[in-house]
mmCIF file of C-alpha atoms in Angstrom:
data_model
loop_
_atom_site.group_PDB
_atom_site.id
_atom_site.type_symbol
_atom_site.label_atom_id
_atom_site.label_comp_id
_atom_site.label_asym_id
_atom_site.label_seq_id
_atom_site.Cartn_x
_atom_site.Cartn_y
_atom_site.Cartn_z
ATOM 1 C CA ALA W 633 -43.044 75.477 -100.661
ATOM 2 C CA GLN W 634 -44.913 77.606 -98.204
ATOM 3 C CA SER W 635 -42.615 78.794 -95.450
ATOM 4 C CA VAL W 636 -41.591 81.674 -93.306
ATOM 5 C CA THR W 637 -37.868 82.701 -93.655
ATOM 6 C CA GLN W 638 -35.571 84.586 -91.457
ATOM 7 C CA PRO W 639 -32.401 85.038 -93.566
ATOM 8 C CA ASP W 640 -30.078 86.235 -90.864
ATOM 9 C CA ILE W 641 -29.029 83.567 -88.286
ATOM 10 C CA HIS W 642 -26.855 85.934 -86.191
ATOM 11 C CA ILE W 643 -26.877 89.710 -86.188
ATOM 12 C CA THR W 644 -24.400 91.815 -84.055
ATOM 13 C CA VAL W 645 -24.975 95.555 -83.480
ATOM 14 C CA SER W 646 -23.568 98.198 -81.135
ATOM 15 C CA GLU W 647 -25.694 99.579 -78.247
ATOM 16 C CA GLY W 648 -27.602 102.678 -79.513
ATOM 17 C CA ALA W 649 -27.526 101.477 -83.061
ATOM 18 C CA SER W 650 -30.480 100.970 -85.182
ATOM 19 C CA LEU W 651 -31.851 97.472 -85.898
ATOM 20 C CA GLU W 652 -33.863 95.579 -88.537
ATOM 21 C CA LEU W 653 -34.456 92.054 -88.604
ATOM 22 C CA ARG W 654 -35.857 90.486 -91.740
ATOM 23 C CA CYS W 655 -38.822 88.183 -92.231
ATOM 24 C CA ASN W 656 -40.315 86.829 -95.481
ATOM 25 C CA TYR W 657 -43.061 84.462 -96.043
ATOM 26 C CA SER W 658 -44.358 82.521 -99.064
ATOM 27 C CA TYR W 659 -48.036 82.081 -98.894
ATOM 28 C CA GLY W 660 -50.521 83.126 -101.489
ATOM 29 C CA ALA W 661 -52.796 85.185 -99.101
ATOM 30 C CA THR W 662 -51.564 87.512 -96.387
ATOM 31 C CA PRO W 663 -51.161 85.457 -93.278
ATOM 32 C CA TYR W 664 -51.409 86.736 -89.806
ATOM 33 C CA LEU W 665 -47.893 87.860 -88.867
ATOM 34 C CA PHE W 666 -46.034 87.809 -85.446
ATOM 35 C CA TRP W 667 -42.827 88.541 -83.851
ATOM 36 C CA TYR W 668 -41.729 86.784 -80.758
ATOM 37 C CA VAL W 669 -38.657 87.378 -78.519
ATOM 38 C CA GLN W 670 -36.863 84.819 -76.450
ATOM 39 C CA SER W 671 -34.424 86.183 -73.819
ATOM 40 C CA PRO W 672 -31.735 83.848 -72.555
ATOM 41 C CA GLY W 673 -33.288 81.199 -70.362
ATOM 42 C CA GLN W 674 -36.799 82.321 -70.964
ATOM 43 C CA GLY W 675 -39.724 81.281 -73.023
ATOM 44 C CA LEU W 676 -41.038 83.283 -75.955
ATOM 45 C CA GLN W 677 -42.848 86.555 -75.592
ATOM 46 C CA LEU W 678 -45.125 88.297 -78.051
ATOM 47 C CA LEU W 679 -43.668 91.628 -79.435
ATOM 48 C CA LEU W 680 -46.195 92.540 -81.837
ATOM 49 C CA LYS W 681 -48.627 91.157 -84.391
ATOM 50 C CA TYR W 682 -50.336 92.104 -87.663
ATOM 51 C CA PHE W 683 -53.787 91.031 -88.861
ATOM 52 C CA SER W 684 -54.851 93.870 -91.125
ATOM 53 C CA GLY W 685 -55.079 97.582 -91.357
ATOM 54 C CA ASP W 686 -52.192 99.958 -90.806
ATOM 55 C CA THR W 687 -49.178 98.265 -92.085
ATOM 56 C CA LEU W 688 -46.710 99.758 -89.416
ATOM 57 C CA VAL W 689 -47.371 98.002 -86.279
ATOM 58 C CA GLN W 690 -46.115 99.115 -82.847
ATOM 59 C CA GLY W 691 -45.076 96.588 -80.218
ATOM 60 C CA ILE W 692 -43.756 96.275 -76.794
ATOM 61 C CA LYS W 693 -40.183 97.440 -75.755
ATOM 62 C CA GLY W 694 -39.880 99.908 -78.419
ATOM 63 C CA PHE W 695 -40.133 97.722 -81.308
ATOM 64 C CA GLU W 696 -42.065 98.197 -84.536
ATOM 65 C CA ALA W 697 -42.541 96.037 -87.713
ATOM 66 C CA GLU W 698 -43.705 97.002 -91.348
ATOM 67 C CA PHE W 699 -45.787 94.701 -93.407
ATOM 68 C CA LYS W 700 -44.851 95.043 -97.058
ATOM 69 C CA ARG W 701 -47.391 92.948 -99.310
ATOM 70 C CA SER W 702 -45.333 93.590 -102.557
ATOM 71 C CA GLN W 703 -42.216 92.104 -100.896
ATOM 72 C CA SER W 704 -44.023 89.445 -98.648
ATOM 73 C CA SER W 705 -41.959 90.851 -95.724
ATOM 74 C CA PHE W 706 -42.719 91.736 -92.165
ATOM 75 C CA ASN W 707 -39.316 93.269 -90.842
ATOM 76 C CA LEU W 708 -38.912 94.102 -87.305
ATOM 77 C CA ARG W 709 -37.181 97.455 -86.449
ATOM 78 C CA LYS W 710 -35.880 99.379 -83.504
ATOM 79 C CA PRO W 711 -34.246 102.810 -83.765
ATOM 80 C CA SER W 712 -31.907 102.529 -80.875
ATOM 81 C CA VAL W 713 -30.944 99.073 -79.592
ATOM 82 C CA HIS W 714 -30.320 98.396 -75.705
ATOM 83 C CA TRP W 715 -28.019 95.880 -74.358
ATOM 84 C CA SER W 716 -31.073 94.167 -72.926
ATOM 85 C CA ASP W 717 -32.413 93.513 -76.347
ATOM 86 C CA ALA W 718 -29.934 90.805 -76.849
ATOM 87 C CA ALA W 719 -32.166 87.666 -77.464
ATOM 88 C CA GLU W 720 -33.393 85.358 -80.119
ATOM 89 C CA TYR W 721 -36.157 86.665 -82.273
ATOM 90 C CA PHE W 722 -38.728 84.669 -84.063
ATOM 91 C CA CYS W 723 -40.997 85.501 -86.901
ATOM 92 C CA ALA W 724 -44.160 83.504 -86.990
ATOM 93 C CA VAL W 725 -47.280 83.314 -89.364
ATOM 94 C CA VAL W 726 -50.645 81.848 -89.329
ATOM 95 C CA PRO W 727 -51.537 81.137 -92.995
ATOM 96 C CA HIS W 728 -54.789 82.326 -94.378
ATOM 97 C CA ASN W 729 -57.653 79.909 -93.741
ATOM 98 C CA THR W 730 -55.621 77.846 -91.160
ATOM 99 C CA ASP W 731 -55.189 77.964 -87.461
ATOM 100 C CA LYS W 732 -51.625 76.807 -87.367
ATOM 101 C CA LEU W 733 -48.788 78.930 -86.206
ATOM 102 C CA ILE W 734 -45.686 78.414 -88.085
ATOM 103 C CA PHE W 735 -42.284 79.680 -86.699
ATOM 104 C CA GLY W 736 -39.182 80.993 -88.576
ATOM 105 C CA THR W 737 -35.737 79.592 -87.505
ATOM 106 C CA GLY W 738 -34.926 82.623 -85.498
ATOM 107 C CA THR W 739 -32.339 85.302 -85.647
ATOM 108 C CA ARG W 740 -29.898 85.730 -82.632
ATOM 109 C CA LEU W 741 -29.247 89.312 -81.817
ATOM 110 C CA GLN W 742 -25.930 90.319 -80.020
ATOM 111 C CA VAL W 743 -25.494 93.668 -78.582
ATOM 112 C CA PHE W 744 -22.096 95.179 -78.060
ATOM 113 C CA PRO W 745 -21.593 98.038 -75.451
ATOM 114 C CA ASP T 103 -50.271 88.054 -65.650
ATOM 115 C CA VAL T 104 -50.475 84.527 -67.282
ATOM 116 C CA LYS T 105 -48.033 82.043 -65.826
ATOM 117 C CA VAL T 106 -46.968 78.900 -67.619
ATOM 118 C CA THR T 107 -44.923 76.737 -65.378
ATOM 119 C CA GLN T 108 -42.755 73.765 -66.648
ATOM 120 C CA SER T 109 -41.824 71.586 -63.766
ATOM 121 C CA SER T 110 -38.192 70.786 -64.563
ATOM 122 C CA ARG T 111 -35.610 73.227 -66.078
ATOM 123 C CA TYR T 112 -33.046 70.597 -66.856
ATOM 124 C CA LEU T 113 -33.467 66.846 -67.153
ATOM 125 C CA VAL T 114 -31.073 64.062 -67.918
ATOM 126 C CA LYS T 115 -32.521 60.693 -68.828
ATOM 127 C CA ARG T 116 -31.025 57.516 -70.267
ATOM 128 C CA THR T 117 -32.047 56.064 -73.548
ATOM 129 C CA GLY T 118 -35.176 53.909 -73.261
ATOM 130 C CA GLU T 119 -36.499 55.570 -70.171
ATOM 131 C CA LYS T 120 -40.129 56.834 -69.963
ATOM 132 C CA VAL T 121 -40.013 60.648 -69.484
ATOM 133 C CA PHE T 122 -42.746 62.880 -68.329
ATOM 134 C CA LEU T 123 -42.552 66.749 -68.992
ATOM 135 C CA GLU T 124 -45.289 68.566 -67.052
ATOM 136 C CA CYS T 125 -46.672 71.976 -67.824
ATOM 137 C CA VAL T 126 -49.210 73.925 -65.775
ATOM 138 C CA GLN T 127 -51.113 77.106 -66.542
ATOM 139 C CA ASP T 128 -52.958 79.355 -64.370
ATOM 140 C CA MET T 129 -55.226 81.380 -66.533
ATOM 141 C CA ASP T 130 -57.958 78.895 -67.536
ATOM 142 C CA HIS T 131 -56.792 78.716 -71.274
ATOM 143 C CA GLU T 132 -58.533 76.176 -73.343
ATOM 144 C CA ASN T 133 -55.441 75.604 -75.690
ATOM 145 C CA MET T 134 -52.204 74.241 -74.651
ATOM 146 C CA PHE T 135 -49.229 73.223 -76.805
ATOM 147 C CA TRP T 136 -45.928 71.455 -76.830
ATOM 148 C CA TYR T 137 -43.082 72.629 -79.013
ATOM 149 C CA ARG T 138 -39.553 71.346 -79.293
ATOM 150 C CA GLN T 139 -36.753 73.972 -80.136
ATOM 151 C CA ASP T 140 -33.629 73.011 -81.923
ATOM 152 C CA PRO T 141 -30.872 75.284 -83.400
ATOM 153 C CA GLY T 142 -31.602 76.117 -86.944
ATOM 154 C CA LEU T 143 -34.960 74.568 -86.840
ATOM 155 C CA GLY T 144 -36.888 76.981 -84.840
ATOM 156 C CA LEU T 145 -39.914 75.881 -82.915
ATOM 157 C CA ARG T 146 -41.813 72.714 -84.067
ATOM 158 C CA LEU T 147 -45.094 71.583 -82.765
ATOM 159 C CA ILE T 148 -45.417 68.225 -81.170
ATOM 160 C CA TYR T 149 -48.937 68.102 -79.943
ATOM 161 C CA PHE T 150 -51.617 70.442 -78.941
ATOM 162 C CA SER T 151 -54.906 70.196 -77.017
ATOM 163 C CA TYR T 152 -57.965 72.531 -77.179
ATOM 164 C CA ASP T 153 -59.878 70.977 -74.434
ATOM 165 C CA VAL T 154 -59.534 68.510 -71.515
ATOM 166 C CA LYS T 155 -58.928 64.977 -72.706
ATOM 167 C CA MET T 156 -58.651 66.282 -76.404
ATOM 168 C CA LYS T 157 -55.373 66.113 -78.241
ATOM 169 C CA GLU T 158 -54.125 66.641 -81.769
ATOM 170 C CA LYS T 159 -50.869 65.750 -83.417
ATOM 171 C CA GLY T 160 -48.675 68.555 -84.568
ATOM 172 C CA ASP T 161 -45.822 68.355 -87.071
ATOM 173 C CA ILE T 162 -43.514 65.947 -85.272
ATOM 174 C CA PRO T 163 -45.589 63.661 -83.053
ATOM 175 C CA GLU T 164 -43.561 60.519 -83.592
ATOM 176 C CA GLY T 165 -42.133 59.170 -80.231
ATOM 177 C CA TYR T 166 -44.357 61.476 -78.165
ATOM 178 C CA SER T 167 -47.691 61.232 -76.539
ATOM 179 C CA VAL T 168 -49.428 63.713 -74.345
ATOM 180 C CA SER T 169 -52.231 63.709 -71.557
ATOM 181 C CA ARG T 170 -54.545 66.333 -70.468
ATOM 182 C CA GLU T 171 -56.711 65.154 -67.701
ATOM 183 C CA LYS T 172 -57.271 68.793 -66.142
ATOM 184 C CA LYS T 173 -57.704 72.043 -67.943
ATOM 185 C CA GLU T 174 -54.545 73.581 -66.305
ATOM 186 C CA ARG T 175 -52.092 70.657 -66.841
ATOM 187 C CA PHE T 176 -50.695 69.410 -70.120
ATOM 188 C CA SER T 177 -48.118 66.606 -69.919
ATOM 189 C CA LEU T 178 -45.743 65.524 -72.653
ATOM 190 C CA ILE T 179 -44.689 61.871 -72.598
ATOM 191 C CA LEU T 180 -41.623 60.273 -74.179
ATOM 192 C CA GLU T 181 -42.550 56.591 -74.201
ATOM 193 C CA SER T 182 -38.864 55.432 -74.770
ATOM 194 C CA ALA T 183 -36.447 58.275 -74.698
ATOM 195 C CA SER T 184 -33.935 58.267 -77.594
ATOM 196 C CA THR T 185 -30.854 60.474 -78.021
ATOM 197 C CA ASN T 186 -32.563 62.300 -80.975
ATOM 198 C CA GLN T 187 -34.926 63.607 -78.453
ATOM 199 C CA THR T 188 -32.447 65.659 -76.742
ATOM 200 C CA SER T 189 -33.801 69.047 -77.135
ATOM 201 C CA MET T 190 -35.394 72.135 -75.636
ATOM 202 C CA TYR T 191 -39.053 71.589 -74.871
ATOM 203 C CA LEU T 192 -41.533 74.627 -74.531
ATOM 204 C CA CYS T 193 -45.059 74.486 -73.366
ATOM 205 C CA ALA T 194 -47.378 77.166 -74.290
ATOM 206 C CA SER T 195 -51.064 78.188 -73.715
ATOM 207 C CA SER T 196 -53.417 80.470 -75.269
ATOM 208 C CA PHE T 197 -57.091 81.774 -74.674
ATOM 209 C CA GLU T 198 -58.079 81.318 -78.282
ATOM 210 C CA PHE T 199 -56.644 79.077 -81.021
ATOM 211 C CA GLN T 200 -53.135 79.804 -82.386
ATOM 212 C CA GLY T 201 -53.100 83.355 -84.022
ATOM 213 C CA GLU T 202 -56.116 84.715 -82.557
ATOM 214 C CA SER T 203 -54.599 85.455 -79.295
ATOM 215 C CA PRO T 204 -50.995 85.403 -78.235
ATOM 216 C CA LEU T 205 -49.210 82.296 -77.034
ATOM 217 C CA HIS T 206 -47.869 82.296 -73.354
ATOM 218 C CA PHE T 207 -44.722 80.207 -73.037
ATOM 219 C CA GLY T 208 -43.085 78.510 -70.117
ATOM 220 C CA ASN T 209 -39.280 78.945 -69.553
ATOM 221 C CA GLY T 210 -38.704 75.564 -71.082
ATOM 222 C CA THR T 211 -37.215 72.187 -70.141
ATOM 223 C CA ARG T 212 -33.833 71.100 -71.554
ATOM 224 C CA LEU T 213 -33.769 67.492 -71.878
ATOM 225 C CA THR T 214 -30.675 65.524 -72.547
ATOM 226 C CA VAL T 215 -31.011 61.814 -73.290
ATOM 227 C CA THR T 216 -27.650 59.750 -72.890
#
């Protein structure tokens, strides 16, 4: 079935450590790809998006994501996590030839000092 | 900055009540959306609207209806609230449809139906 998968429900890292959040999709053609962040008590905010072109995408708050067609992945990375990055992160896709945004189930990030 | 305002942060309603969740955006966006967010399920689209008085069903419209009488306001209506509608409800708006431009979200309304 077509889907977007975030395999990690909960991740804990120490402040200053590097971070990688995984996202995989199962659609035939490359969809539009997004990462959103939801801080506690807030709505979602767009971190970055990939439509085409350079497969390494820079976003806000020091995040980046890399599209890997061979792995059907769009993993989110940050070289050094700050305590304020503790939040829930959602990968989302708009499948090719549709205009429907589909969210993954989210990964909750906890940051220890 | 785009602002999407949801009128209530927390609501507690009884089973069978008619419930209105209100959402207002201030950026003249054509498109507005209602999602519900449940742990382990991510966000699921209930209804969306791409113009005044227009509405389209999303993935889980059963038990809900919507109203869009003015461009800036999009209301979600639970005709007869049930306990399985206890959830976080998020409103969003966008300039272009879905992936073409980012969604701007409100802070959510946490609804408890007892």
